[in-house]
Amino acid sequence: MSTADNKALVQRYIDEVWNKRALALADDLVSPSYDPGLGIPARGADGARILVQVFLGAFPDFALKTEDVFGEDDRVALRFTFTGTQRGPWGGVPATGKAVRIEGTTIYRIDAGKVAATWFSYDGVGLLQQIGALPG
């Protein structure tokens, strides 16, 4: 796949699976070997679906906005803004009803036209401050 194809795949994954909650599409977009991290034991599309559901459990109205996308070879880097309202527990913090807005970056590895790996970083301290778990 070309770099443009890889970038389009990642954007589709964000738009469809994450933002539109079309979790069944993970079967088409995620490699069977994909490891979602965060201690989620499932791999592949099931792991991707569980990862989205973890965020939905705490922030059912969340949205990911793509700010920048860069790609080279089999890697795509995405800078995003995450917004949502904490309606469920997050990191041991009970629901607060507070709105959050954080920024982060994810690097995707693409293999055979599917998301094969991700490495992500986001402002976890800022998130905890916004929900009142840490002082601002």
mmCIF file of N, CA, C and O in Angstrom, residues 3-109:
data_model
loop_
_atom_site.group_PDB
_atom_site.id
_atom_site.type_symbol
_atom_site.label_atom_id
_atom_site.label_comp_id
_atom_site.label_asym_id
_atom_site.label_seq_id
_atom_site.Cartn_x
_atom_site.Cartn_y
_atom_site.Cartn_z
ATOM 1 N N THR A 3 1.748 5.288 0.954
ATOM 2 C CA THR A 3 1.603 6.107 2.158
ATOM 3 C C THR A 3 0.223 6.748 2.199
ATOM 4 O O THR A 3 -0.416 6.793 3.254
ATOM 5 N N ALA A 4 -0.258 7.220 1.039
ATOM 6 C CA ALA A 4 -1.601 7.824 0.993
ATOM 7 C C ALA A 4 -2.667 6.809 1.373
ATOM 8 O O ALA A 4 -3.618 7.143 2.101
ATOM 9 N N ASP A 5 -2.515 5.574 0.912
ATOM 10 C CA ASP A 5 -3.474 4.516 1.279
ATOM 11 C C ASP A 5 -3.438 4.242 2.780
ATOM 12 O O ASP A 5 -4.481 4.057 3.416
ATOM 13 N N ASN A 6 -2.234 4.200 3.342
ATOM 14 C CA ASN A 6 -2.094 3.948 4.776
ATOM 15 C C ASN A 6 -2.732 5.064 5.600
ATOM 16 O O ASN A 6 -3.413 4.811 6.599
ATOM 17 N N LYS A 7 -2.515 6.307 5.186
ATOM 18 C CA LYS A 7 -3.126 7.438 5.886
ATOM 19 C C LYS A 7 -4.645 7.373 5.800
ATOM 20 O O LYS A 7 -5.346 7.631 6.786
ATOM 21 N N ALA A 8 -5.169 7.008 4.631
ATOM 22 C CA ALA A 8 -6.622 6.885 4.463
ATOM 23 C C ALA A 8 -7.174 5.760 5.342
ATOM 24 O O ALA A 8 -8.256 5.896 5.928
ATOM 25 N N LEU A 9 -6.444 4.662 5.463
ATOM 26 C CA LEU A 9 -6.868 3.548 6.324
ATOM 27 C C LEU A 9 -6.970 4.002 7.775
ATOM 28 O O LEU A 9 -7.974 3.740 8.451
ATOM 29 N N VAL A 10 -5.940 4.701 8.264
ATOM 30 C CA VAL A 10 -5.953 5.172 9.650
ATOM 31 C C VAL A 10 -7.102 6.150 9.865
ATOM 32 O O VAL A 10 -7.828 6.065 10.863
ATOM 33 N N GLN A 11 -7.311 7.066 8.922
ATOM 34 C CA GLN A 11 -8.403 8.022 9.082
ATOM 35 C C GLN A 11 -9.752 7.312 9.088
ATOM 36 O O GLN A 11 -10.644 7.658 9.865
ATOM 37 N N ARG A 12 -9.888 6.290 8.258
ATOM 38 C CA ARG A 12 -11.146 5.514 8.243
ATOM 39 C C ARG A 12 -11.339 4.797 9.587
ATOM 40 O O ARG A 12 -12.446 4.763 10.128
ATOM 41 N N TYR A 13 -10.260 4.234 10.122
ATOM 42 C CA TYR A 13 -10.321 3.564 11.414
ATOM 43 C C TYR A 13 -10.798 4.538 12.499
ATOM 44 O O TYR A 13 -11.694 4.209 13.287
ATOM 45 N N ILE A 14 -10.243 5.745 12.520
ATOM 46 C CA ILE A 14 -10.655 6.752 13.498
ATOM 47 C C ILE A 14 -12.108 7.163 13.261
ATOM 48 O O ILE A 14 -12.927 7.186 14.185
ATOM 49 N N ASP A 15 -12.437 7.506 12.024
ATOM 50 C CA ASP A 15 -13.779 8.013 11.707
ATOM 51 C C ASP A 15 -14.866 6.971 11.951
ATOM 52 O O ASP A 15 -15.887 7.267 12.570
ATOM 53 N N GLU A 16 -14.642 5.782 11.459
ATOM 54 C CA GLU A 16 -15.690 4.757 11.490
ATOM 55 C C GLU A 16 -15.751 3.992 12.812
ATOM 56 O O GLU A 16 -16.806 3.897 13.431
ATOM 57 N N VAL A 17 -14.628 3.409 13.214
ATOM 58 C CA VAL A 17 -14.624 2.545 14.404
ATOM 59 C C VAL A 17 -14.716 3.382 15.681
ATOM 60 O O VAL A 17 -15.535 3.103 16.551
ATOM 61 N N TRP A 18 -13.892 4.430 15.778
ATOM 62 C CA TRP A 18 -13.870 5.223 17.004
ATOM 63 C C TRP A 18 -15.013 6.232 17.059
ATOM 64 O O TRP A 18 -15.780 6.236 18.015
ATOM 65 N N ASN A 19 -15.129 7.080 16.045
ATOM 66 C CA ASN A 19 -16.110 8.171 16.140
ATOM 67 C C ASN A 19 -17.540 7.759 15.820
ATOM 68 O O ASN A 19 -18.475 8.261 16.447
ATOM 69 N N LYS A 20 -17.727 6.864 14.875
ATOM 70 C CA LYS A 20 -19.093 6.433 14.541
ATOM 71 C C LYS A 20 -19.498 5.161 15.269
ATOM 72 O O LYS A 20 -20.625 4.700 15.126
ATOM 73 N N ARG A 21 -18.551 4.590 16.036
ATOM 74 C CA ARG A 21 -18.809 3.383 16.838
ATOM 75 C C ARG A 21 -19.209 2.190 15.964
ATOM 76 O O ARG A 21 -19.950 1.304 16.398
ATOM 77 N N ALA A 22 -18.735 2.141 14.733
ATOM 78 C CA ALA A 22 -19.002 1.016 13.822
ATOM 79 C C ALA A 22 -17.986 -0.078 14.138
ATOM 80 O O ALA A 22 -17.068 -0.354 13.356
ATOM 81 N N LEU A 23 -18.151 -0.689 15.303
ATOM 82 C CA LEU A 23 -17.158 -1.622 15.818
ATOM 83 C C LEU A 23 -16.973 -2.849 14.941
ATOM 84 O O LEU A 23 -15.881 -3.430 14.904
ATOM 85 N N ALA A 24 -17.992 -3.250 14.196
ATOM 86 C CA ALA A 24 -17.873 -4.407 13.311
ATOM 87 C C ALA A 24 -16.841 -4.171 12.211
ATOM 88 O O ALA A 24 -16.237 -5.122 11.705
ATOM 89 N N LEU A 25 -16.612 -2.914 11.842
ATOM 90 C CA LEU A 25 -15.631 -2.607 10.798
ATOM 91 C C LEU A 25 -14.205 -2.928 11.235
ATOM 92 O O LEU A 25 -13.309 -3.006 10.389
ATOM 93 N N ALA A 26 -13.984 -3.099 12.509
ATOM 94 C CA ALA A 26 -12.646 -3.468 12.975
ATOM 95 C C ALA A 26 -12.186 -4.759 12.309
ATOM 96 O O ALA A 26 -10.995 -4.946 12.068
ATOM 97 N N ASP A 27 -13.123 -5.641 11.976
ATOM 98 C CA ASP A 27 -12.760 -6.887 11.288
ATOM 99 C C ASP A 27 -12.043 -6.601 9.974
ATOM 100 O O ASP A 27 -11.136 -7.337 9.585
ATOM 101 N N ASP A 28 -12.447 -5.556 9.274
ATOM 102 C CA ASP A 28 -11.861 -5.200 7.980
ATOM 103 C C ASP A 28 -10.608 -4.345 8.100
ATOM 104 O O ASP A 28 -9.808 -4.300 7.170
ATOM 105 N N LEU A 29 -10.440 -3.643 9.218
ATOM 106 C CA LEU A 29 -9.394 -2.630 9.319
ATOM 107 C C LEU A 29 -8.234 -2.999 10.233
ATOM 108 O O LEU A 29 -7.198 -2.336 10.208
ATOM 109 N N VAL A 30 -8.389 -4.044 11.044
ATOM 110 C CA VAL A 30 -7.392 -4.374 12.062
ATOM 111 C C VAL A 30 -6.831 -5.777 11.819
ATOM 112 O O VAL A 30 -7.578 -6.722 11.584
ATOM 113 N N SER A 31 -5.517 -5.881 11.913
ATOM 114 C CA SER A 31 -4.825 -7.152 11.731
ATOM 115 C C SER A 31 -5.147 -8.114 12.884
ATOM 116 O O SER A 31 -5.296 -7.679 14.027
ATOM 117 N N PRO A 32 -5.205 -9.417 12.604
ATOM 118 C CA PRO A 32 -5.441 -10.389 13.682
ATOM 119 C C PRO A 32 -4.373 -10.360 14.776
ATOM 120 O O PRO A 32 -4.634 -10.754 15.903
ATOM 121 N N SER A 33 -3.184 -9.869 14.473
ATOM 122 C CA SER A 33 -2.104 -9.838 15.462
ATOM 123 C C SER A 33 -2.078 -8.555 16.284
ATOM 124 O O SER A 33 -1.262 -8.420 17.200
ATOM 125 N N TYR A 34 -2.970 -7.610 16.006
ATOM 126 C CA TYR A 34 -2.986 -6.315 16.695
ATOM 127 C C TYR A 34 -3.131 -6.487 18.204
ATOM 128 O O TYR A 34 -4.001 -7.206 18.684
ATOM 129 N N ASP A 35 -2.254 -5.810 18.957
ATOM 130 C CA ASP A 35 -2.293 -5.809 20.425
ATOM 131 C C ASP A 35 -2.721 -4.413 20.876
ATOM 132 O O ASP A 35 -1.967 -3.452 20.713
ATOM 133 N N PRO A 36 -3.919 -4.256 21.463
ATOM 134 C CA PRO A 36 -4.400 -2.931 21.837
ATOM 135 C C PRO A 36 -3.708 -2.329 23.054
ATOM 136 O O PRO A 36 -3.861 -1.137 23.329
ATOM 137 N N GLY A 37 -2.966 -3.106 23.809
ATOM 138 C CA GLY A 37 -2.304 -2.589 25.004
ATOM 139 C C GLY A 37 -3.281 -2.389 26.145
ATOM 140 O O GLY A 37 -4.368 -2.960 26.171
ATOM 141 N N LEU A 38 -2.897 -1.571 27.117
ATOM 142 C CA LEU A 38 -3.701 -1.248 28.311
ATOM 143 C C LEU A 38 -4.146 -2.492 29.076
ATOM 144 O O LEU A 38 -5.163 -2.475 29.749
ATOM 145 N N GLY A 39 -3.402 -3.581 28.937
ATOM 146 C CA GLY A 39 -3.744 -4.807 29.652
ATOM 147 C C GLY A 39 -4.921 -5.567 29.067
ATOM 148 O O GLY A 39 -5.423 -6.501 29.695
ATOM 149 N N ILE A 40 -5.377 -5.188 27.882
ATOM 150 C CA ILE A 40 -6.487 -5.885 27.227
ATOM 151 C C ILE A 40 -5.949 -7.195 26.662
ATOM 152 O O ILE A 40 -5.030 -7.176 25.834
ATOM 153 N N PRO A 41 -6.479 -8.336 27.105
ATOM 154 C CA PRO A 41 -5.908 -9.613 26.679
ATOM 155 C C PRO A 41 -6.264 -10.017 25.245
ATOM 156 O O PRO A 41 -5.546 -10.805 24.635
ATOM 157 N N ALA A 42 -7.350 -9.497 24.701
ATOM 158 C CA ALA A 42 -7.774 -9.885 23.353
ATOM 159 C C ALA A 42 -6.895 -9.205 22.309
ATOM 160 O O ALA A 42 -6.409 -8.094 22.513
ATOM 161 N N ARG A 43 -6.726 -9.887 21.192
ATOM 162 C CA ARG A 43 -5.947 -9.342 20.080
ATOM 163 C C ARG A 43 -6.866 -9.121 18.885
ATOM 164 O O ARG A 43 -8.011 -9.517 18.891
ATOM 165 N N GLY A 44 -6.300 -8.493 17.865
ATOM 166 C CA GLY A 44 -7.026 -8.312 16.611
ATOM 167 C C GLY A 44 -8.225 -7.398 16.764
ATOM 168 O O GLY A 44 -8.250 -6.491 17.603
ATOM 169 N N ALA A 45 -9.235 -7.659 15.943
ATOM 170 C CA ALA A 45 -10.435 -6.826 15.931
ATOM 171 C C ALA A 45 -11.139 -6.835 17.280
ATOM 172 O O ALA A 45 -11.655 -5.803 17.719
ATOM 173 N N ASP A 46 -11.158 -7.979 17.960
ATOM 174 C CA ASP A 46 -11.799 -8.034 19.280
ATOM 175 C C ASP A 46 -11.089 -7.108 20.267
ATOM 176 O O ASP A 46 -11.734 -6.391 21.031
ATOM 177 N N GLY A 47 -9.757 -7.095 20.243
ATOM 178 C CA GLY A 47 -9.009 -6.206 21.108
ATOM 179 C C GLY A 47 -9.274 -4.741 20.794
ATOM 180 O O GLY A 47 -9.423 -3.917 21.696
ATOM 181 N N ALA A 48 -9.374 -4.423 19.503
ATOM 182 C CA ALA A 48 -9.677 -3.042 19.100
ATOM 183 C C ALA A 48 -11.058 -2.632 19.596
ATOM 184 O O ALA A 48 -11.239 -1.513 20.087
ATOM 185 N N ARG A 49 -12.019 -3.525 19.473
ATOM 186 C CA ARG A 49 -13.377 -3.213 19.942
ATOM 187 C C ARG A 49 -13.405 -2.995 21.454
ATOM 188 O O ARG A 49 -14.053 -2.066 21.945
ATOM 189 N N ILE A 50 -12.696 -3.840 22.190
ATOM 190 C CA ILE A 50 -12.652 -3.688 23.648
ATOM 191 C C ILE A 50 -11.999 -2.362 24.016
ATOM 192 O O ILE A 50 -12.476 -1.658 24.923
ATOM 193 N N LEU A 51 -10.941 -1.976 23.310
ATOM 194 C CA LEU A 51 -10.276 -0.701 23.582
ATOM 195 C C LEU A 51 -11.242 0.466 23.416
ATOM 196 O O LEU A 51 -11.337 1.342 24.274
ATOM 197 N N VAL A 52 -11.994 0.474 22.329
ATOM 198 C CA VAL A 52 -12.987 1.538 22.121
ATOM 199 C C VAL A 52 -14.022 1.499 23.237
ATOM 200 O O VAL A 52 -14.404 2.540 23.781
ATOM 201 N N GLN A 53 -14.471 0.309 23.622
ATOM 202 C CA GLN A 53 -15.490 0.183 24.663
ATOM 203 C C GLN A 53 -14.985 0.656 26.024
ATOM 204 O O GLN A 53 -15.767 1.176 26.828
ATOM 205 N N VAL A 54 -13.678 0.509 26.293
ATOM 206 C CA VAL A 54 -13.106 1.025 27.538
ATOM 207 C C VAL A 54 -13.306 2.536 27.601
ATOM 208 O O VAL A 54 -13.752 3.086 28.614
ATOM 209 N N PHE A 55 -12.996 3.212 26.492
ATOM 210 C CA PHE A 55 -13.178 4.666 26.465
ATOM 211 C C PHE A 55 -14.657 5.039 26.499
ATOM 212 O O PHE A 55 -15.044 5.993 27.173
ATOM 213 N N LEU A 56 -15.496 4.281 25.804
ATOM 214 C CA LEU A 56 -16.942 4.554 25.809
ATOM 215 C C LEU A 56 -17.533 4.388 27.202
ATOM 216 O O LEU A 56 -18.461 5.106 27.568
ATOM 217 N N GLY A 57 -17.016 3.433 27.971
ATOM 218 C CA GLY A 57 -17.526 3.211 29.318
ATOM 219 C C GLY A 57 -17.345 4.421 30.216
ATOM 220 O O GLY A 57 -18.167 4.687 31.096
ATOM 221 N N ALA A 58 -16.277 5.165 29.997
ATOM 222 C CA ALA A 58 -16.014 6.342 30.822
ATOM 223 C C ALA A 58 -16.484 7.634 30.159
ATOM 224 O O ALA A 58 -16.933 8.555 30.832
ATOM 225 N N PHE A 59 -16.380 7.689 28.830
ATOM 226 C CA PHE A 59 -16.696 8.911 28.070
ATOM 227 C C PHE A 59 -17.618 8.547 26.906
ATOM 228 O O PHE A 59 -17.181 8.488 25.755
ATOM 229 N N PRO A 60 -18.882 8.260 27.168
ATOM 230 C CA PRO A 60 -19.767 7.752 26.114
ATOM 231 C C PRO A 60 -19.986 8.720 24.953
ATOM 232 O O PRO A 60 -20.371 8.293 23.863
ATOM 233 N N ASP A 61 -19.701 9.992 25.156
ATOM 234 C CA ASP A 61 -19.878 10.969 24.079
ATOM 235 C C ASP A 61 -18.547 11.392 23.458
ATOM 236 O O ASP A 61 -18.479 12.382 22.743
ATOM 237 N N PHE A 62 -17.482 10.620 23.686
ATOM 238 C CA PHE A 62 -16.175 11.058 23.233
ATOM 239 C C PHE A 62 -16.114 11.213 21.720
ATOM 240 O O PHE A 62 -16.859 10.573 20.974
ATOM 241 N N ALA A 63 -15.207 12.068 21.301
ATOM 242 C CA ALA A 63 -14.916 12.253 19.884
ATOM 243 C C ALA A 63 -13.419 12.457 19.724
ATOM 244 O O ALA A 63 -12.783 13.095 20.569
ATOM 245 N N LEU A 64 -12.883 11.902 18.658
ATOM 246 C CA LEU A 64 -11.487 12.105 18.305
ATOM 247 C C LEU A 64 -11.438 12.990 17.072
ATOM 248 O O LEU A 64 -12.045 12.662 16.050
ATOM 249 N N LYS A 65 -10.735 14.089 17.174
ATOM 250 C CA LYS A 65 -10.565 14.985 16.028
ATOM 251 C C LYS A 65 -9.119 14.888 15.564
ATOM 252 O O LYS A 65 -8.191 15.100 16.355
ATOM 253 N N THR A 66 -8.949 14.574 14.310
ATOM 254 C CA THR A 66 -7.608 14.514 13.733
ATOM 255 C C THR A 66 -7.106 15.931 13.511
ATOM 256 O O THR A 66 -7.763 16.733 12.847
ATOM 257 N N GLU A 67 -5.941 16.229 14.063
ATOM 258 C CA GLU A 67 -5.320 17.543 13.898
ATOM 259 C C GLU A 67 -4.267 17.512 12.792
ATOM 260 O O GLU A 67 -4.194 18.427 11.991
ATOM 261 N N ASP A 68 -3.444 16.464 12.776
ATOM 262 C CA ASP A 68 -2.399 16.282 11.767
ATOM 263 C C ASP A 68 -2.216 14.802 11.495
ATOM 264 O O ASP A 68 -2.373 13.982 12.412
ATOM 265 N N VAL A 69 -1.847 14.487 10.246
ATOM 266 C CA VAL A 69 -1.525 13.110 9.865
ATOM 267 C C VAL A 69 -0.252 13.152 9.027
ATOM 268 O O VAL A 69 -0.160 13.929 8.073
ATOM 269 N N PHE A 70 0.707 12.313 9.404
ATOM 270 C CA PHE A 70 1.948 12.185 8.658
ATOM 271 C C PHE A 70 2.189 10.710 8.389
ATOM 272 O O PHE A 70 1.843 9.871 9.226
ATOM 273 N N GLY A 71 2.771 10.391 7.264
ATOM 274 C CA GLY A 71 3.040 8.998 6.968
ATOM 275 C C GLY A 71 4.340 8.810 6.220
ATOM 276 O O GLY A 71 4.789 9.691 5.486
ATOM 277 N N GLU A 72 4.931 7.649 6.441
ATOM 278 C CA GLU A 72 6.108 7.231 5.693
ATOM 279 C C GLU A 72 6.174 5.714 5.752
ATOM 280 O O GLU A 72 6.053 5.125 6.833
ATOM 281 N N ASP A 73 6.359 5.114 4.587
ATOM 282 C CA ASP A 73 6.431 3.657 4.486
ATOM 283 C C ASP A 73 5.204 3.030 5.160
ATOM 284 O O ASP A 73 4.085 3.363 4.825
ATOM 285 N N ASP A 74 5.431 2.161 6.149
ATOM 286 C CA ASP A 74 4.311 1.465 6.794
ATOM 287 C C ASP A 74 3.861 2.131 8.094
ATOM 288 O O ASP A 74 3.119 1.546 8.866
ATOM 289 N N ARG A 75 4.287 3.385 8.334
ATOM 290 C CA ARG A 75 3.935 4.091 9.563
ATOM 291 C C ARG A 75 3.087 5.322 9.256
ATOM 292 O O ARG A 75 3.330 6.034 8.294
ATOM 293 N N VAL A 76 2.106 5.552 10.120
ATOM 294 C CA VAL A 76 1.274 6.754 10.048
ATOM 295 C C VAL A 76 1.237 7.346 11.450
ATOM 296 O O VAL A 76 0.952 6.634 12.418
ATOM 297 N N ALA A 77 1.534 8.636 11.566
ATOM 298 C CA ALA A 77 1.470 9.344 12.845
ATOM 299 C C ALA A 77 0.281 10.292 12.808
ATOM 300 O O ALA A 77 0.069 10.999 11.824
ATOM 301 N N LEU A 78 -0.491 10.263 13.868
ATOM 302 C CA LEU A 78 -1.698 11.080 13.947
ATOM 303 C C LEU A 78 -1.657 11.886 15.234
ATOM 304 O O LEU A 78 -1.435 11.329 16.308
ATOM 305 N N ARG A 79 -1.844 13.198 15.116
ATOM 306 C CA ARG A 79 -2.012 14.053 16.303
ATOM 307 C C ARG A 79 -3.498 14.321 16.421
ATOM 308 O O ARG A 79 -4.155 14.669 15.442
ATOM 309 N N PHE A 80 -4.041 14.118 17.620
ATOM 310 C CA PHE A 80 -5.492 14.207 17.795
ATOM 311 C C PHE A 80 -5.863 15.046 19.002
ATOM 312 O O PHE A 80 -5.053 15.285 19.893
ATOM 313 N N THR A 81 -7.128 15.447 19.012
ATOM 314 C CA THR A 81 -7.758 16.040 20.186
ATOM 315 C C THR A 81 -8.905 15.118 20.586
ATOM 316 O O THR A 81 -9.712 14.718 19.739
ATOM 317 N N PHE A 82 -8.952 14.772 21.854
ATOM 318 C CA PHE A 82 -9.990 13.909 22.427
ATOM 319 C C PHE A 82 -10.885 14.788 23.287
ATOM 320 O O PHE A 82 -10.398 15.528 24.141
ATOM 321 N N THR A 83 -12.189 14.728 23.051
ATOM 322 C CA THR A 83 -13.144 15.433 23.901
ATOM 323 C C THR A 83 -14.204 14.452 24.370
ATOM 324 O O THR A 83 -14.519 13.478 23.681
ATOM 325 N N GLY A 84 -14.744 14.707 25.543
ATOM 326 C CA GLY A 84 -15.809 13.862 26.061
ATOM 327 C C GLY A 84 -16.207 14.305 27.457
ATOM 328 O O GLY A 84 -15.604 15.205 28.040
ATOM 329 N N THR A 85 -17.233 13.645 27.970
ATOM 330 C CA THR A 85 -17.739 13.928 29.306
ATOM 331 C C THR A 85 -17.637 12.656 30.129
ATOM 332 O O THR A 85 -18.139 11.601 29.701
ATOM 333 N N GLN A 86 -17.014 12.741 31.275
ATOM 334 C CA GLN A 86 -16.820 11.544 32.097
ATOM 335 C C GLN A 86 -18.127 11.128 32.754
ATOM 336 O O GLN A 86 -18.571 11.714 33.742
ATOM 337 N N ARG A 87 -18.733 10.096 32.211
ATOM 338 C CA ARG A 87 -19.999 9.563 32.729
ATOM 339 C C ARG A 87 -19.834 8.212 33.413
ATOM 340 O O ARG A 87 -20.794 7.649 33.933
ATOM 341 N N GLY A 88 -18.623 7.671 33.375
ATOM 342 C CA GLY A 88 -18.325 6.390 34.016
ATOM 343 C C GLY A 88 -16.945 6.464 34.639
ATOM 344 O O GLY A 88 -16.221 7.450 34.454
ATOM 345 N N PRO A 89 -16.551 5.427 35.379
ATOM 346 C CA PRO A 89 -15.254 5.464 36.050
ATOM 347 C C PRO A 89 -14.089 5.486 35.064
ATOM 348 O O PRO A 89 -14.156 4.890 33.994
ATOM 349 N N TRP A 90 -13.024 6.196 35.447
ATOM 350 C CA TRP A 90 -11.793 6.235 34.654
ATOM 351 C C TRP A 90 -10.614 6.197 35.617
ATOM 352 O O TRP A 90 -10.479 7.058 36.471
ATOM 353 N N GLY A 91 -9.796 5.174 35.499
ATOM 354 C CA GLY A 91 -8.616 5.074 36.351
ATOM 355 C C GLY A 91 -8.938 5.088 37.831
ATOM 356 O O GLY A 91 -8.208 5.682 38.612
ATOM 357 N N GLY A 92 -10.041 4.479 38.206
ATOM 358 C CA GLY A 92 -10.435 4.439 39.608
ATOM 359 C C GLY A 92 -11.187 5.673 40.076
ATOM 360 O O GLY A 92 -11.579 5.750 41.239
ATOM 361 N N VAL A 93 -11.401 6.638 39.184
ATOM 362 C CA VAL A 93 -12.138 7.853 39.539
ATOM 363 C C VAL A 93 -13.592 7.678 39.119
ATOM 364 O O VAL A 93 -13.866 7.456 37.934
ATOM 365 N N PRO A 94 -14.530 7.754 40.061
ATOM 366 C CA PRO A 94 -15.941 7.615 39.686
ATOM 367 C C PRO A 94 -16.376 8.735 38.736
ATOM 368 O O PRO A 94 -15.723 9.781 38.643
ATOM 369 N N ALA A 95 -17.470 8.513 38.063
ATOM 370 C CA ALA A 95 -17.996 9.509 37.124
ATOM 371 C C ALA A 95 -18.145 10.867 37.794
ATOM 372 O O ALA A 95 -18.616 10.960 38.917
ATOM 373 N N THR A 96 -17.722 11.904 37.078
ATOM 374 C CA THR A 96 -17.795 13.264 37.617
ATOM 375 C C THR A 96 -18.737 14.160 36.826
ATOM 376 O O THR A 96 -19.108 15.225 37.300
ATOM 377 N N GLY A 97 -19.065 13.750 35.602
ATOM 378 C CA GLY A 97 -19.884 14.596 34.737
ATOM 379 C C GLY A 97 -19.101 15.748 34.137
ATOM 380 O O GLY A 97 -19.676 16.618 33.486
ATOM 381 N N LYS A 98 -17.778 15.761 34.334
ATOM 382 C CA LYS A 98 -16.955 16.859 33.826
ATOM 383 C C LYS A 98 -16.509 16.602 32.391
ATOM 384 O O LYS A 98 -16.177 15.472 32.020
ATOM 385 N N ALA A 99 -16.481 17.672 31.621
ATOM 386 C CA ALA A 99 -16.012 17.611 30.245
ATOM 387 C C ALA A 99 -14.489 17.653 30.221
ATOM 388 O O ALA A 99 -13.869 18.315 31.062
ATOM 389 N N VAL A 100 -13.905 16.920 29.281
ATOM 390 C CA VAL A 100 -12.456 16.914 29.117
ATOM 391 C C VAL A 100 -12.098 17.237 27.670
ATOM 392 O O VAL A 100 -12.873 16.985 26.744
ATOM 393 N N ARG A 101 -10.909 17.784 27.524
ATOM 394 C CA ARG A 101 -10.330 18.031 26.218
ATOM 395 C C ARG A 101 -8.835 17.830 26.373
ATOM 396 O O ARG A 101 -8.187 18.569 27.124
ATOM 397 N N ILE A 102 -8.308 16.795 25.720
ATOM 398 C CA ILE A 102 -6.881 16.508 25.806
ATOM 399 C C ILE A 102 -6.326 16.270 24.412
ATOM 400 O O ILE A 102 -7.063 15.977 23.473
ATOM 401 N N GLU A 103 -5.015 16.394 24.316
ATOM 402 C CA GLU A 103 -4.334 16.136 23.058
ATOM 403 C C GLU A 103 -3.465 14.906 23.201
ATOM 404 O O GLU A 103 -3.043 14.551 24.304
ATOM 405 N N GLY A 104 -3.202 14.272 22.063
ATOM 406 C CA GLY A 104 -2.355 13.099 22.064
ATOM 407 C C GLY A 104 -1.836 12.799 20.676
ATOM 408 O O GLY A 104 -2.181 13.467 19.697
ATOM 409 N N THR A 105 -1.009 11.772 20.612
ATOM 410 C CA THR A 105 -0.400 11.328 19.369
ATOM 411 C C THR A 105 -0.433 9.805 19.333
ATOM 412 O O THR A 105 -0.193 9.152 20.356
ATOM 413 N N THR A 106 -0.725 9.255 18.176
ATOM 414 C CA THR A 106 -0.665 7.813 17.977
ATOM 415 C C THR A 106 0.145 7.534 16.728
ATOM 416 O O THR A 106 -0.021 8.210 15.716
ATOM 417 N N ILE A 107 1.011 6.546 16.809
ATOM 418 C CA ILE A 107 1.730 6.053 15.642
ATOM 419 C C ILE A 107 1.148 4.676 15.314
ATOM 420 O O ILE A 107 1.022 3.824 16.199
ATOM 421 N N TYR A 108 0.771 4.504 14.065
ATOM 422 C CA TYR A 108 0.187 3.250 13.586
ATOM 423 C C TYR A 108 1.185 2.552 12.672
ATOM 424 O O TYR A 108 1.832 3.201 11.849
ATOM 425 N N ARG A 109 1.275 1.234 12.793
ATOM 426 C CA ARG A 109 2.011 0.427 11.818
ATOM 427 C C ARG A 109 0.983 -0.322 10.997
ATOM 428 O O ARG A 109 0.078 -0.949 11.549
#
